[in-house]
Short mmCIF file of C-alpha atoms in Angstrom, two decimals:
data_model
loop_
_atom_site.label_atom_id
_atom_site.label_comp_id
_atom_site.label_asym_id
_atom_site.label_seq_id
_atom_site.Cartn_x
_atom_site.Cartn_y
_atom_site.Cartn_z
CA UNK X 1 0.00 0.00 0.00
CA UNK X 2 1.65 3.12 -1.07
CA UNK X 3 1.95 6.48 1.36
CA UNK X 4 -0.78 8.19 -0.57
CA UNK X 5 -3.54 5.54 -0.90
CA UNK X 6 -2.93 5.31 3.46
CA UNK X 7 -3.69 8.95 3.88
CA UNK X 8 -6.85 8.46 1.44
CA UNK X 9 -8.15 5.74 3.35
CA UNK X 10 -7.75 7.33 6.27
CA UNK X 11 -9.28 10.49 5.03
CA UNK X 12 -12.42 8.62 3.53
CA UNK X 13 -12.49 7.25 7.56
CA UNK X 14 -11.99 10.46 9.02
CA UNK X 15 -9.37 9.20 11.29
CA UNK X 16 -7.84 12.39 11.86
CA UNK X 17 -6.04 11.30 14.90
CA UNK X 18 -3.71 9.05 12.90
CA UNK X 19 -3.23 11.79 9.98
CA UNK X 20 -2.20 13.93 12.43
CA UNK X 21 0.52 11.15 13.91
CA UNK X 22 1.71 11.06 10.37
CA UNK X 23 2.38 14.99 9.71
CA UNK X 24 4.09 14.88 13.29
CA UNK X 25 6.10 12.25 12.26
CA UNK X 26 6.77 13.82 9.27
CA UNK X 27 8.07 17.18 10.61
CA UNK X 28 9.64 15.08 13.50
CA UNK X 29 7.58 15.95 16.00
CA UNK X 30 6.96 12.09 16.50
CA UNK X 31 9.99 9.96 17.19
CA UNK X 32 8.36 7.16 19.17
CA UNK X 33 5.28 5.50 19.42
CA UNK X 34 3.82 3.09 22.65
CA UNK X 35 1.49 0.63 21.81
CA UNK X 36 -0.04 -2.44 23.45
CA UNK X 37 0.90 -4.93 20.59
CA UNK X 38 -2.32 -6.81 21.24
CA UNK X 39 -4.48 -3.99 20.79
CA UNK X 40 -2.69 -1.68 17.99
CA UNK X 41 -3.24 1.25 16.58
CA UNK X 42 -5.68 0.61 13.96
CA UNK X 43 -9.14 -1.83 14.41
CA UNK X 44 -7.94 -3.42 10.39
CA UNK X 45 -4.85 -5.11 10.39
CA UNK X 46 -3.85 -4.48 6.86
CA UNK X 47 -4.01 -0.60 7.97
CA UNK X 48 -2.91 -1.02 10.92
CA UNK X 49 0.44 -2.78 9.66
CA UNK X 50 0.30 -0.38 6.73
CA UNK X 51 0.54 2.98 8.56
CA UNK X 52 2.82 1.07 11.61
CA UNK X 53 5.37 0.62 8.35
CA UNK X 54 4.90 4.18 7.42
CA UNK X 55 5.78 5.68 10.77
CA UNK X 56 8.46 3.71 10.84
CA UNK X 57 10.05 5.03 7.23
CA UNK X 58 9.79 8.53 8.69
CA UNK X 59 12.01 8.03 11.62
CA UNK X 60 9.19 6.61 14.32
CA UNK X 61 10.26 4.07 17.28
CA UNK X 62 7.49 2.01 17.52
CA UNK X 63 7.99 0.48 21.14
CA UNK X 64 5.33 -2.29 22.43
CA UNK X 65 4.36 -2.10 26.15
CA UNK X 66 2.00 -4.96 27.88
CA UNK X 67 -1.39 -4.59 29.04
CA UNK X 68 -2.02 -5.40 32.40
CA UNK X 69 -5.40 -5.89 33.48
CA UNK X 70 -3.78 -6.10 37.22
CA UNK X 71 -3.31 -2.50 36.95
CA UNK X 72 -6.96 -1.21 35.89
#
């Protein structure tokens, strides 16, 4: 999936959280990135892997942190 068909998908979505992630990332705003790895960013995988790929070609550290339900 190339850069520009991510940002229109996620334009026709209106997930303008996760445009925004992108511009910071591009003007380096964004260097890292904590996710529970079995939650995600993204509810589809193939975007989810898609823009997680993205991020990371513009510089982004995506780190992966465990959930625990302990804690809530």
């Amino acid at each position: 999936m190339t850069t520009e068909e991510i940002l229109s998908i996620l334009e026709q979505q209106n997930m303008t959280e996760i445009l925004e992630l992108i511009e910071d990332a591009k003007s380096g705003e964004l260097e890292e990135l904590e996710l529970v790895e079995s939650i995600g960013l993204l509810a589809d995988e193939r975007l989810n892997r898609a823009v997680l790929d993205l991020l990371r070609s513009l510089g982004v550290t995506i780190t992966y942190v465990k959930y625990d339900e302990d804690e809530d």
